[in-house]
Amino acid sequence: MAKLHIFGDSYSVGWDRAHYEPRKEAYVEWLGRTPKHFGDIIKKEFNIDTIHNYSVGGYDNYSILESIGRNISTIKKNDYVCIGWSDISRYRIVWDNLTDIGTDPKRWLRFTATMTVPNEYENIVPKEYHKQVVERDCNLTINEIESWQNILKTSLPKNTIYWSPFVRKEKNNPWLSPPFYHKLIKDECDIEDWHFGEGGMIQVGEWLVDRIKSGGKKVL
């Protein structure tokens, strides 16, 4: 049977990893059960056997692409693939983490759309790196992802969807974004979290199913 492979950032992460994010964990406790994930909607619709979710909170698109490359050999031609690109302003640099005794001191240091880095680096990372988060919000990074997709389309199954929860005004971006307001955790309860709640997961899951059936065509 077919498998579903999910790649992305915190918007695609499975609920089994909610304990890594306190507010998501609090939401699961508030709900009293494991919420539905958009992957569950896709799995049920297409009679998929297994879900492999490689998403990690805080991932930039370089990390997402790397995770695809690391796992592409396990993806078969009849499988389904869901790639949820992150915000194009996110990026990563190699940084010497001298506090990690006994391990390779170099690590990826990731910059997010809110221009934040881990607290221990906030005052020592040059401001030019922070400025890059703003500068990267442009057509160059959009075109970069388009070139990646051109390569991936020759390697991944036909049932592959390229989308992003980060909705943009441009119409030239090569990925899909939900053309509706998707319900967030903060809409369902008093927890101030901007990730999908179960309602949003179901909305996005049904939309992704529709897009898979239409061959990934955009709805403008």
N, C-alpha and C. Protein backbone atom coordinates (compact mmCIF):
# COMPACT_ATOMS: atom_id res chain seq x y z
N MET A 1 0.83 -1.21 0.00
CA MET A 1 0.00 0.00 0.00
C MET A 1 0.86 1.26 0.00
N ALA A 2 0.24 2.36 -0.41
CA ALA A 2 0.97 3.62 -0.49
C ALA A 2 1.25 4.20 0.89
N LYS A 3 2.30 4.99 0.96
CA LYS A 3 2.67 5.70 2.18
C LYS A 3 2.58 7.21 1.94
N LEU A 4 2.42 7.96 3.01
CA LEU A 4 2.41 9.42 2.94
C LEU A 4 3.66 9.95 3.63
N HIS A 5 4.41 10.79 2.93
CA HIS A 5 5.63 11.39 3.46
C HIS A 5 5.39 12.90 3.60
N ILE A 6 5.54 13.41 4.82
CA ILE A 6 5.29 14.82 5.10
C ILE A 6 6.59 15.52 5.49
N PHE A 7 6.86 16.65 4.83
CA PHE A 7 8.04 17.45 5.13
C PHE A 7 7.58 18.88 5.42
N GLY A 8 8.23 19.53 6.41
CA GLY A 8 7.85 20.89 6.70
C GLY A 8 8.38 21.38 8.03
N ASP A 9 7.77 22.46 8.52
CA ASP A 9 8.17 23.06 9.78
C ASP A 9 7.11 22.76 10.85
N SER A 10 6.95 23.64 11.83
CA SER A 10 6.05 23.36 12.95
C SER A 10 4.59 23.24 12.54
N TYR A 11 4.20 23.83 11.41
CA TYR A 11 2.82 23.73 10.95
C TYR A 11 2.49 22.33 10.43
N SER A 12 3.53 21.57 10.11
CA SER A 12 3.33 20.21 9.60
C SER A 12 3.68 19.14 10.61
N VAL A 13 4.32 19.51 11.72
CA VAL A 13 4.75 18.55 12.74
C VAL A 13 3.55 17.76 13.27
N GLY A 14 3.75 16.48 13.51
CA GLY A 14 2.69 15.63 14.05
C GLY A 14 2.45 15.90 15.52
N TRP A 15 1.25 15.59 15.99
CA TRP A 15 0.89 15.83 17.40
C TRP A 15 1.69 14.95 18.35
N ASP A 16 2.31 13.90 17.84
CA ASP A 16 3.12 13.04 18.70
C ASP A 16 4.38 13.76 19.18
N ARG A 17 4.68 14.92 18.57
CA ARG A 17 5.84 15.72 18.98
C ARG A 17 5.41 17.00 19.70
N ALA A 18 4.16 17.05 20.13
CA ALA A 18 3.64 18.26 20.79
C ALA A 18 4.40 18.58 22.07
N HIS A 19 4.99 17.56 22.70
CA HIS A 19 5.69 17.80 23.96
C HIS A 19 6.95 18.65 23.78
N TYR A 20 7.38 18.86 22.51
CA TYR A 20 8.52 19.72 22.26
C TYR A 20 8.11 21.20 22.25
N GLU A 21 6.81 21.48 22.19
CA GLU A 21 6.32 22.85 22.17
C GLU A 21 5.25 22.99 23.25
N PRO A 22 5.55 23.69 24.35
CA PRO A 22 4.67 23.75 25.51
C PRO A 22 3.23 24.14 25.22
N ARG A 23 3.02 25.10 24.32
CA ARG A 23 1.66 25.55 24.05
C ARG A 23 0.86 24.50 23.27
N LYS A 24 1.54 23.79 22.37
CA LYS A 24 0.86 22.69 21.68
C LYS A 24 0.51 21.58 22.66
N GLU A 25 1.44 21.28 23.55
CA GLU A 25 1.19 20.26 24.56
C GLU A 25 0.01 20.66 25.44
N ALA A 26 -0.07 21.94 25.79
CA ALA A 26 -1.18 22.44 26.60
C ALA A 26 -2.50 22.31 25.84
N TYR A 27 -2.46 22.52 24.53
CA TYR A 27 -3.67 22.39 23.71
C TYR A 27 -4.17 20.95 23.69
N VAL A 28 -3.25 20.00 23.54
CA VAL A 28 -3.62 18.59 23.56
C VAL A 28 -4.26 18.22 24.90
N GLU A 29 -3.67 18.73 25.97
CA GLU A 29 -4.23 18.48 27.30
C GLU A 29 -5.60 19.12 27.44
N TRP A 30 -5.78 20.32 26.90
CA TRP A 30 -7.07 21.00 26.95
C TRP A 30 -8.13 20.23 26.18
N LEU A 31 -7.73 19.70 25.01
CA LEU A 31 -8.68 18.96 24.17
C LEU A 31 -9.02 17.61 24.78
N GLY A 32 -8.07 17.03 25.52
CA GLY A 32 -8.31 15.76 26.18
C GLY A 32 -8.08 14.54 25.32
N ARG A 33 -7.50 14.73 24.15
CA ARG A 33 -7.21 13.61 23.24
C ARG A 33 -6.23 14.10 22.18
N THR A 34 -5.73 13.19 21.38
CA THR A 34 -4.84 13.59 20.29
C THR A 34 -5.67 14.18 19.17
N PRO A 35 -5.40 15.43 18.77
CA PRO A 35 -6.18 16.06 17.69
C PRO A 35 -5.91 15.39 16.35
N LYS A 36 -6.81 15.59 15.43
CA LYS A 36 -6.58 15.12 14.06
C LYS A 36 -5.52 16.01 13.41
N HIS A 37 -4.73 15.41 12.56
CA HIS A 37 -3.69 16.10 11.79
C HIS A 37 -4.11 16.08 10.33
N PHE A 38 -3.65 17.06 9.54
CA PHE A 38 -4.05 17.05 8.13
C PHE A 38 -3.60 15.77 7.43
N GLY A 39 -2.52 15.16 7.93
CA GLY A 39 -2.07 13.89 7.37
C GLY A 39 -3.10 12.79 7.55
N ASP A 40 -3.85 12.83 8.66
CA ASP A 40 -4.89 11.83 8.91
C ASP A 40 -5.99 11.93 7.86
N ILE A 41 -6.32 13.16 7.45
CA ILE A 41 -7.37 13.37 6.45
C ILE A 41 -6.92 12.79 5.10
N ILE A 42 -5.67 13.07 4.74
CA ILE A 42 -5.13 12.55 3.47
C ILE A 42 -5.05 11.03 3.52
N LYS A 43 -4.60 10.49 4.63
CA LYS A 43 -4.45 9.04 4.80
C LYS A 43 -5.77 8.32 4.59
N LYS A 44 -6.83 8.85 5.20
CA LYS A 44 -8.14 8.21 5.10
C LYS A 44 -8.70 8.30 3.69
N GLU A 45 -8.55 9.45 3.05
CA GLU A 45 -9.13 9.67 1.72
C GLU A 45 -8.52 8.76 0.66
N PHE A 46 -7.21 8.54 0.74
CA PHE A 46 -6.52 7.79 -0.31
C PHE A 46 -6.11 6.38 0.14
N ASN A 47 -6.68 5.93 1.26
CA ASN A 47 -6.42 4.57 1.74
C ASN A 47 -4.92 4.30 1.88
N ILE A 48 -4.25 5.25 2.53
CA ILE A 48 -2.80 5.17 2.72
C ILE A 48 -2.48 4.29 3.92
N ASP A 49 -1.41 3.54 3.83
CA ASP A 49 -1.06 2.58 4.86
C ASP A 49 -0.35 3.22 6.05
N THR A 50 0.65 4.05 5.79
CA THR A 50 1.52 4.58 6.84
C THR A 50 1.87 6.04 6.56
N ILE A 51 2.00 6.84 7.63
CA ILE A 51 2.46 8.22 7.51
C ILE A 51 3.87 8.33 8.08
N HIS A 52 4.77 8.91 7.31
CA HIS A 52 6.11 9.25 7.78
C HIS A 52 6.22 10.77 7.80
N ASN A 53 6.30 11.35 8.99
CA ASN A 53 6.35 12.80 9.12
C ASN A 53 7.75 13.23 9.56
N TYR A 54 8.45 13.93 8.67
CA TYR A 54 9.83 14.35 8.92
C TYR A 54 9.92 15.82 9.31
N SER A 55 8.80 16.46 9.58
CA SER A 55 8.78 17.89 9.88
C SER A 55 9.41 18.18 11.24
N VAL A 56 10.01 19.36 11.34
CA VAL A 56 10.64 19.79 12.60
C VAL A 56 10.31 21.26 12.81
N GLY A 57 9.89 21.61 14.02
CA GLY A 57 9.59 22.99 14.34
C GLY A 57 10.80 23.90 14.17
N GLY A 58 10.61 25.05 13.54
CA GLY A 58 11.69 26.00 13.33
C GLY A 58 12.49 25.77 12.06
N TYR A 59 12.14 24.74 11.30
CA TYR A 59 12.89 24.46 10.07
C TYR A 59 12.73 25.60 9.06
N ASP A 60 13.83 25.94 8.40
CA ASP A 60 13.82 26.83 7.25
C ASP A 60 13.74 25.96 6.00
N ASN A 61 13.61 26.57 4.84
CA ASN A 61 13.43 25.77 3.62
C ASN A 61 14.67 24.99 3.21
N TYR A 62 15.86 25.45 3.61
CA TYR A 62 17.08 24.69 3.34
C TYR A 62 17.07 23.39 4.14
N SER A 63 16.62 23.48 5.38
CA SER A 63 16.54 22.29 6.23
C SER A 63 15.47 21.33 5.72
N ILE A 64 14.37 21.88 5.22
CA ILE A 64 13.30 21.03 4.66
C ILE A 64 13.82 20.31 3.42
N LEU A 65 14.51 21.04 2.55
CA LEU A 65 15.07 20.41 1.35
C LEU A 65 16.08 19.33 1.72
N GLU A 66 16.91 19.60 2.72
CA GLU A 66 17.88 18.60 3.17
C GLU A 66 17.17 17.35 3.69
N SER A 67 16.07 17.53 4.42
CA SER A 67 15.35 16.37 4.96
C SER A 67 14.73 15.54 3.85
N ILE A 68 14.32 16.20 2.76
CA ILE A 68 13.81 15.46 1.60
C ILE A 68 14.94 14.61 1.01
N GLY A 69 16.10 15.23 0.83
CA GLY A 69 17.24 14.51 0.27
C GLY A 69 17.67 13.33 1.12
N ARG A 70 17.58 13.47 2.43
CA ARG A 70 17.98 12.39 3.33
C ARG A 70 17.02 11.19 3.27
N ASN A 71 15.78 11.44 2.88
CA ASN A 71 14.76 10.39 2.94
C ASN A 71 14.18 10.01 1.59
N ILE A 72 14.67 10.61 0.52
CA ILE A 72 14.07 10.40 -0.79
C ILE A 72 14.17 8.94 -1.26
N SER A 73 15.18 8.23 -0.79
CA SER A 73 15.34 6.83 -1.23
C SER A 73 14.24 5.92 -0.69
N THR A 74 13.50 6.38 0.32
CA THR A 74 12.43 5.55 0.90
C THR A 74 11.08 5.82 0.23
N ILE A 75 11.04 6.82 -0.67
CA ILE A 75 9.78 7.21 -1.31
C ILE A 75 9.60 6.45 -2.62
N LYS A 76 8.48 5.78 -2.74
CA LYS A 76 8.18 4.97 -3.93
C LYS A 76 7.24 5.72 -4.87
N LYS A 77 7.15 5.26 -6.10
CA LYS A 77 6.41 6.00 -7.13
C LYS A 77 4.91 6.08 -6.87
N ASN A 78 4.37 5.16 -6.07
CA ASN A 78 2.94 5.18 -5.78
C ASN A 78 2.63 5.88 -4.45
N ASP A 79 3.65 6.41 -3.79
CA ASP A 79 3.44 7.10 -2.52
C ASP A 79 2.90 8.52 -2.73
N TYR A 80 2.52 9.13 -1.62
CA TYR A 80 2.06 10.52 -1.60
C TYR A 80 3.08 11.35 -0.80
N VAL A 81 3.35 12.56 -1.29
CA VAL A 81 4.32 13.43 -0.63
C VAL A 81 3.70 14.81 -0.44
N CYS A 82 3.86 15.33 0.76
CA CYS A 82 3.32 16.64 1.10
C CYS A 82 4.45 17.52 1.63
N ILE A 83 4.88 18.51 0.82
CA ILE A 83 5.99 19.38 1.20
C ILE A 83 5.42 20.74 1.59
N GLY A 84 5.53 21.07 2.88
CA GLY A 84 5.04 22.35 3.38
C GLY A 84 6.19 23.32 3.56
N TRP A 85 6.45 24.15 2.55
CA TRP A 85 7.56 25.11 2.64
C TRP A 85 7.32 26.10 3.77
N SER A 86 8.40 26.53 4.40
CA SER A 86 8.32 27.50 5.48
C SER A 86 8.36 28.92 4.90
N ASP A 87 8.40 29.92 5.76
CA ASP A 87 8.49 31.30 5.32
C ASP A 87 9.82 31.52 4.60
N ILE A 88 9.79 32.23 3.46
CA ILE A 88 11.00 32.37 2.64
C ILE A 88 12.08 33.22 3.30
N SER A 89 11.73 33.97 4.33
CA SER A 89 12.75 34.79 4.99
C SER A 89 13.62 34.00 5.96
N ARG A 90 13.19 32.81 6.33
CA ARG A 90 13.99 32.00 7.24
C ARG A 90 15.24 31.47 6.52
N TYR A 91 16.32 31.34 7.27
CA TYR A 91 17.52 30.74 6.69
C TYR A 91 18.42 30.24 7.82
N ARG A 92 19.57 29.71 7.47
CA ARG A 92 20.47 29.15 8.48
C ARG A 92 21.91 29.46 8.11
N ILE A 93 22.77 29.49 9.12
CA ILE A 93 24.20 29.66 8.91
C ILE A 93 24.94 28.63 9.76
N VAL A 94 26.18 28.36 9.39
CA VAL A 94 27.03 27.49 10.20
C VAL A 94 27.61 28.33 11.33
N TRP A 95 27.53 27.80 12.56
CA TRP A 95 27.99 28.57 13.72
C TRP A 95 28.80 27.66 14.63
N ASP A 96 29.86 28.21 15.21
CA ASP A 96 30.66 27.45 16.16
C ASP A 96 30.01 27.49 17.53
N ASN A 97 29.53 26.34 17.97
CA ASN A 97 28.90 26.27 19.29
C ASN A 97 29.92 25.67 20.27
N LEU A 98 30.75 26.53 20.86
CA LEU A 98 31.86 26.08 21.70
C LEU A 98 31.40 25.54 23.05
N THR A 99 30.11 25.62 23.34
CA THR A 99 29.61 25.12 24.62
C THR A 99 29.36 23.62 24.59
N ASP A 100 29.34 23.05 23.39
CA ASP A 100 29.09 21.61 23.28
C ASP A 100 30.40 20.85 23.40
N ILE A 101 30.80 20.54 24.61
CA ILE A 101 32.06 19.84 24.84
C ILE A 101 31.93 18.37 24.40
N GLY A 102 32.93 17.92 23.65
CA GLY A 102 32.95 16.53 23.25
C GLY A 102 32.18 16.24 21.98
N THR A 103 31.60 17.27 21.33
CA THR A 103 30.89 17.07 20.07
C THR A 103 31.44 18.04 19.05
N ASP A 104 31.04 17.86 17.80
CA ASP A 104 31.45 18.79 16.75
C ASP A 104 30.91 20.18 17.12
N PRO A 105 31.78 21.18 17.27
CA PRO A 105 31.32 22.50 17.71
C PRO A 105 30.48 23.24 16.69
N LYS A 106 30.52 22.80 15.43
CA LYS A 106 29.74 23.51 14.40
C LYS A 106 28.30 22.99 14.37
N ARG A 107 27.37 23.91 14.20
CA ARG A 107 25.95 23.55 14.15
C ARG A 107 25.23 24.53 13.23
N TRP A 108 24.01 24.18 12.86
CA TRP A 108 23.18 25.11 12.10
C TRP A 108 22.52 26.07 13.07
N LEU A 109 22.65 27.35 12.81
CA LEU A 109 21.97 28.37 13.59
C LEU A 109 20.87 28.95 12.70
N ARG A 110 19.62 28.80 13.12
CA ARG A 110 18.49 29.16 12.27
C ARG A 110 17.90 30.51 12.66
N PHE A 111 17.60 31.31 11.65
CA PHE A 111 16.98 32.61 11.83
C PHE A 111 15.53 32.52 11.34
N THR A 112 14.60 32.99 12.16
CA THR A 112 13.18 32.88 11.81
C THR A 112 12.65 34.23 11.33
N ALA A 113 11.38 34.21 10.92
CA ALA A 113 10.75 35.42 10.40
C ALA A 113 10.63 36.51 11.45
N THR A 114 10.71 36.15 12.71
CA THR A 114 10.63 37.15 13.78
C THR A 114 12.02 37.67 14.15
N MET A 115 13.04 37.29 13.33
CA MET A 115 14.41 37.76 13.54
C MET A 115 14.94 37.36 14.91
N THR A 116 14.63 36.16 15.33
CA THR A 116 15.11 35.69 16.62
C THR A 116 16.12 34.56 16.43
N VAL A 117 17.04 34.47 17.33
CA VAL A 117 18.00 33.37 17.38
C VAL A 117 18.02 32.88 18.82
N PRO A 118 18.58 31.70 19.07
CA PRO A 118 18.66 31.24 20.47
C PRO A 118 19.26 32.29 21.38
N ASN A 119 18.76 32.40 22.60
CA ASN A 119 19.14 33.48 23.52
C ASN A 119 20.65 33.62 23.70
N GLU A 120 21.35 32.48 23.75
CA GLU A 120 22.78 32.56 24.04
C GLU A 120 23.57 33.21 22.90
N TYR A 121 22.93 33.37 21.70
CA TYR A 121 23.63 33.98 20.57
C TYR A 121 23.13 35.38 20.25
N GLU A 122 22.12 35.83 20.96
CA GLU A 122 21.44 37.08 20.59
C GLU A 122 22.38 38.27 20.53
N ASN A 123 23.33 38.35 21.43
CA ASN A 123 24.20 39.51 21.50
C ASN A 123 25.54 39.33 20.80
N ILE A 124 25.79 38.14 20.24
CA ILE A 124 27.08 37.92 19.61
C ILE A 124 26.99 37.64 18.12
N VAL A 125 25.78 37.42 17.61
CA VAL A 125 25.62 37.23 16.16
C VAL A 125 25.58 38.60 15.49
N PRO A 126 26.43 38.85 14.50
CA PRO A 126 26.46 40.17 13.83
C PRO A 126 25.08 40.58 13.31
N LYS A 127 24.79 41.87 13.39
CA LYS A 127 23.49 42.39 13.00
C LYS A 127 23.19 42.15 11.52
N GLU A 128 24.24 42.00 10.71
CA GLU A 128 24.03 41.76 9.28
C GLU A 128 23.22 40.48 9.05
N TYR A 129 23.43 39.50 9.91
CA TYR A 129 22.69 38.24 9.77
C TYR A 129 21.22 38.46 10.07
N HIS A 130 20.92 39.29 11.06
CA HIS A 130 19.53 39.60 11.38
C HIS A 130 18.86 40.34 10.22
N LYS A 131 19.62 41.25 9.61
CA LYS A 131 19.09 42.04 8.51
C LYS A 131 18.72 41.16 7.32
N GLN A 132 19.44 40.07 7.15
CA GLN A 132 19.16 39.15 6.05
C GLN A 132 17.73 38.62 6.09
N VAL A 133 17.17 38.47 7.27
CA VAL A 133 15.80 37.97 7.38
C VAL A 133 14.84 38.88 6.63
N VAL A 134 15.08 40.18 6.70
CA VAL A 134 14.25 41.14 5.98
C VAL A 134 14.58 41.13 4.50
N GLU A 135 15.86 41.10 4.17
CA GLU A 135 16.29 41.17 2.77
C GLU A 135 15.84 39.95 1.97
N ARG A 136 15.69 38.83 2.62
CA ARG A 136 15.35 37.59 1.91
C ARG A 136 13.88 37.54 1.47
N ASP A 137 13.08 38.43 1.95
CA ASP A 137 11.67 38.46 1.57
C ASP A 137 11.54 39.13 0.20
N CYS A 138 11.86 38.36 -0.85
CA CYS A 138 11.91 38.93 -2.20
C CYS A 138 11.76 37.84 -3.25
N ASN A 139 11.73 38.25 -4.52
CA ASN A 139 11.55 37.30 -5.61
C ASN A 139 12.71 36.33 -5.76
N LEU A 140 13.90 36.71 -5.32
CA LEU A 140 15.04 35.81 -5.43
C LEU A 140 14.81 34.51 -4.69
N THR A 141 14.27 34.59 -3.47
CA THR A 141 14.04 33.38 -2.69
C THR A 141 12.82 32.62 -3.21
N ILE A 142 11.86 33.33 -3.79
CA ILE A 142 10.72 32.64 -4.42
C ILE A 142 11.21 31.84 -5.62
N ASN A 143 12.03 32.46 -6.45
CA ASN A 143 12.56 31.78 -7.63
C ASN A 143 13.46 30.61 -7.24
N GLU A 144 14.15 30.76 -6.12
CA GLU A 144 15.01 29.68 -5.63
C GLU A 144 14.20 28.43 -5.36
N ILE A 145 13.08 28.59 -4.66
CA ILE A 145 12.23 27.43 -4.36
C ILE A 145 11.64 26.84 -5.63
N GLU A 146 11.29 27.70 -6.57
CA GLU A 146 10.76 27.20 -7.85
C GLU A 146 11.78 26.31 -8.54
N SER A 147 13.06 26.69 -8.50
CA SER A 147 14.11 25.86 -9.12
C SER A 147 14.24 24.53 -8.40
N TRP A 148 14.10 24.54 -7.07
CA TRP A 148 14.14 23.29 -6.32
C TRP A 148 12.99 22.38 -6.75
N GLN A 149 11.81 22.98 -6.88
CA GLN A 149 10.65 22.17 -7.25
C GLN A 149 10.81 21.57 -8.64
N ASN A 150 11.45 22.29 -9.55
CA ASN A 150 11.68 21.76 -10.89
C ASN A 150 12.52 20.48 -10.82
N ILE A 151 13.48 20.46 -9.89
CA ILE A 151 14.30 19.27 -9.71
C ILE A 151 13.48 18.16 -9.04
N LEU A 152 12.77 18.51 -7.98
CA LEU A 152 12.01 17.52 -7.23
C LEU A 152 10.93 16.86 -8.07
N LYS A 153 10.36 17.60 -9.00
CA LYS A 153 9.30 17.04 -9.85
C LYS A 153 9.79 15.90 -10.73
N THR A 154 11.10 15.86 -10.96
CA THR A 154 11.66 14.77 -11.76
C THR A 154 12.01 13.56 -10.89
N SER A 155 11.93 13.72 -9.58
CA SER A 155 12.37 12.66 -8.66
C SER A 155 11.26 12.11 -7.78
N LEU A 156 10.25 12.92 -7.49
CA LEU A 156 9.19 12.51 -6.56
C LEU A 156 7.95 12.02 -7.30
N PRO A 157 7.07 11.30 -6.61
CA PRO A 157 5.87 10.75 -7.26
C PRO A 157 4.95 11.84 -7.80
N LYS A 158 4.05 11.44 -8.69
CA LYS A 158 3.10 12.40 -9.27
C LYS A 158 2.18 12.98 -8.20
N ASN A 159 1.91 12.20 -7.16
CA ASN A 159 1.05 12.67 -6.08
C ASN A 159 1.86 13.42 -5.02
N THR A 160 2.55 14.47 -5.47
CA THR A 160 3.33 15.32 -4.58
C THR A 160 2.74 16.72 -4.58
N ILE A 161 2.52 17.27 -3.40
CA ILE A 161 1.95 18.60 -3.26
C ILE A 161 3.00 19.54 -2.64
N TYR A 162 3.15 20.71 -3.24
CA TYR A 162 4.04 21.74 -2.71
C TYR A 162 3.15 22.87 -2.22
N TRP A 163 3.21 23.13 -0.92
CA TRP A 163 2.33 24.15 -0.37
C TRP A 163 3.05 24.90 0.76
N SER A 164 2.41 25.91 1.30
CA SER A 164 2.96 26.62 2.46
C SER A 164 1.82 27.22 3.28
N PRO A 165 1.92 27.14 4.61
CA PRO A 165 0.91 27.79 5.46
C PRO A 165 1.10 29.30 5.52
N PHE A 166 2.24 29.78 4.99
CA PHE A 166 2.53 31.21 4.99
C PHE A 166 1.96 31.82 3.70
N VAL A 167 0.80 32.42 3.81
CA VAL A 167 0.10 32.97 2.65
C VAL A 167 0.76 34.27 2.21
N ARG A 168 1.01 34.40 0.91
CA ARG A 168 1.65 35.59 0.36
C ARG A 168 0.73 36.25 -0.67
N LYS A 169 0.98 37.54 -0.90
CA LYS A 169 0.15 38.30 -1.83
C LYS A 169 0.54 38.04 -3.28
N GLU A 170 1.82 37.69 -3.51
CA GLU A 170 2.27 37.45 -4.88
C GLU A 170 1.52 36.28 -5.51
N LYS A 171 1.29 36.38 -6.79
CA LYS A 171 0.65 35.28 -7.51
C LYS A 171 1.66 34.43 -8.26
N ASN A 172 2.97 34.82 -8.20
CA ASN A 172 3.98 34.09 -8.95
C ASN A 172 4.67 33.01 -8.13
N ASN A 173 4.30 32.88 -6.83
CA ASN A 173 4.95 31.84 -6.04
C ASN A 173 4.53 30.46 -6.55
N PRO A 174 5.47 29.53 -6.65
CA PRO A 174 5.21 28.24 -7.31
C PRO A 174 4.56 27.19 -6.42
N TRP A 175 4.20 27.55 -5.19
CA TRP A 175 3.57 26.59 -4.30
C TRP A 175 2.13 27.03 -4.00
N LEU A 176 1.38 26.16 -3.38
CA LEU A 176 -0.01 26.44 -3.02
C LEU A 176 -0.08 27.00 -1.60
N SER A 177 -1.07 27.85 -1.35
CA SER A 177 -1.37 28.31 0.00
C SER A 177 -2.88 28.30 0.18
N PRO A 178 -3.37 27.95 1.38
CA PRO A 178 -4.82 27.88 1.59
C PRO A 178 -5.49 29.22 1.30
N PRO A 179 -6.52 29.25 0.43
CA PRO A 179 -7.20 30.50 0.09
C PRO A 179 -8.34 30.82 1.06
N PHE A 180 -8.14 30.49 2.32
CA PHE A 180 -9.16 30.71 3.34
C PHE A 180 -8.48 30.87 4.69
N TYR A 181 -9.22 31.40 5.66
CA TYR A 181 -8.69 31.51 7.01
C TYR A 181 -8.77 30.14 7.68
N HIS A 182 -7.63 29.64 8.13
CA HIS A 182 -7.61 28.33 8.77
C HIS A 182 -7.58 28.52 10.29
N LYS A 183 -8.43 27.81 10.99
CA LYS A 183 -8.59 27.99 12.43
C LYS A 183 -7.31 27.63 13.17
N LEU A 184 -6.96 28.49 14.12
CA LEU A 184 -5.74 28.34 14.90
C LEU A 184 -6.07 27.87 16.32
N ILE A 185 -5.05 27.44 17.03
CA ILE A 185 -5.25 27.02 18.41
C ILE A 185 -5.87 28.14 19.23
N LYS A 186 -5.42 29.37 19.02
CA LYS A 186 -5.93 30.51 19.80
C LYS A 186 -7.40 30.80 19.51
N ASP A 187 -7.91 30.30 18.39
CA ASP A 187 -9.33 30.48 18.06
C ASP A 187 -10.22 29.50 18.80
N GLU A 188 -9.64 28.42 19.27
CA GLU A 188 -10.42 27.36 19.91
C GLU A 188 -10.41 27.44 21.43
N CYS A 189 -9.36 28.07 21.97
CA CYS A 189 -9.23 28.12 23.43
C CYS A 189 -8.41 29.34 23.83
N ASP A 190 -8.06 29.45 25.08
CA ASP A 190 -7.34 30.61 25.58
C ASP A 190 -5.83 30.50 25.46
N ILE A 191 -5.34 29.50 24.74
CA ILE A 191 -3.91 29.33 24.55
C ILE A 191 -3.47 30.17 23.36
N GLU A 192 -2.53 31.09 23.57
CA GLU A 192 -2.09 32.02 22.53
C GLU A 192 -1.06 31.35 21.62
N ASP A 193 -1.56 30.55 20.70
CA ASP A 193 -0.69 29.84 19.76
C ASP A 193 -1.26 29.99 18.36
N TRP A 194 -0.39 30.33 17.40
CA TRP A 194 -0.82 30.63 16.04
C TRP A 194 -0.72 29.43 15.10
N HIS A 195 -0.48 28.26 15.64
CA HIS A 195 -0.49 27.05 14.80
C HIS A 195 -1.91 26.53 14.62
N PHE A 196 -2.08 25.60 13.68
CA PHE A 196 -3.40 25.04 13.43
C PHE A 196 -3.91 24.29 14.66
N GLY A 197 -5.15 24.57 15.05
CA GLY A 197 -5.84 23.69 15.99
C GLY A 197 -6.41 22.54 15.19
N GLU A 198 -7.17 21.68 15.83
CA GLU A 198 -7.75 20.55 15.11
C GLU A 198 -8.65 21.03 13.98
N GLY A 199 -9.43 22.09 14.23
CA GLY A 199 -10.31 22.61 13.19
C GLY A 199 -9.54 23.06 11.96
N GLY A 200 -8.42 23.75 12.18
CA GLY A 200 -7.58 24.18 11.08
C GLY A 200 -6.92 23.02 10.36
N MET A 201 -6.50 22.02 11.12
CA MET A 201 -5.90 20.82 10.53
C MET A 201 -6.88 20.13 9.59
N ILE A 202 -8.13 20.04 10.00
CA ILE A 202 -9.15 19.41 9.17
C ILE A 202 -9.40 20.23 7.91
N GLN A 203 -9.49 21.56 8.08
CA GLN A 203 -9.68 22.45 6.92
C GLN A 203 -8.55 22.28 5.91
N VAL A 204 -7.32 22.33 6.39
CA VAL A 204 -6.16 22.23 5.52
C VAL A 204 -6.08 20.83 4.90
N GLY A 205 -6.40 19.80 5.69
CA GLY A 205 -6.37 18.44 5.18
C GLY A 205 -7.35 18.24 4.03
N GLU A 206 -8.55 18.75 4.19
CA GLU A 206 -9.56 18.61 3.13
C GLU A 206 -9.16 19.39 1.89
N TRP A 207 -8.55 20.57 2.10
CA TRP A 207 -8.07 21.37 0.98
C TRP A 207 -6.93 20.67 0.25
N LEU A 208 -5.99 20.05 1.00
CA LEU A 208 -4.89 19.33 0.38
C LEU A 208 -5.39 18.12 -0.40
N VAL A 209 -6.38 17.44 0.13
CA VAL A 209 -6.99 16.31 -0.60
C VAL A 209 -7.53 16.78 -1.94
N ASP A 210 -8.25 17.91 -1.92
CA ASP A 210 -8.82 18.47 -3.14
C ASP A 210 -7.73 18.84 -4.14
N ARG A 211 -6.63 19.42 -3.62
CA ARG A 211 -5.53 19.82 -4.51
C ARG A 211 -4.81 18.61 -5.09
N ILE A 212 -4.66 17.55 -4.29
CA ILE A 212 -4.05 16.32 -4.81
C ILE A 212 -4.89 15.76 -5.94
N LYS A 213 -6.21 15.75 -5.75
CA LYS A 213 -7.12 15.21 -6.77
C LYS A 213 -7.08 16.04 -8.05
N SER A 214 -6.79 17.34 -7.90
CA SER A 214 -6.75 18.23 -9.08
C SER A 214 -5.37 18.30 -9.70
N GLY A 215 -4.44 17.50 -9.19
CA GLY A 215 -3.10 17.48 -9.74
C GLY A 215 -2.23 18.63 -9.29
N GLY A 216 -2.59 19.25 -8.16
CA GLY A 216 -1.79 20.33 -7.62
C GLY A 216 -2.01 21.67 -8.28
N LYS A 217 -3.11 21.82 -9.01
CA LYS A 217 -3.39 23.08 -9.68
C LYS A 217 -3.81 24.15 -8.69
N LYS A 218 -3.43 25.38 -8.97
CA LYS A 218 -3.78 26.51 -8.11
C LYS A 218 -5.22 26.92 -8.30
N VAL A 219 -5.80 27.44 -7.24
CA VAL A 219 -7.12 28.06 -7.31
C VAL A 219 -6.92 29.53 -6.98
N LEU A 220 -7.05 30.41 -7.95
CA LEU A 220 -6.79 31.83 -7.76
C LEU A 220 -8.08 32.56 -7.41
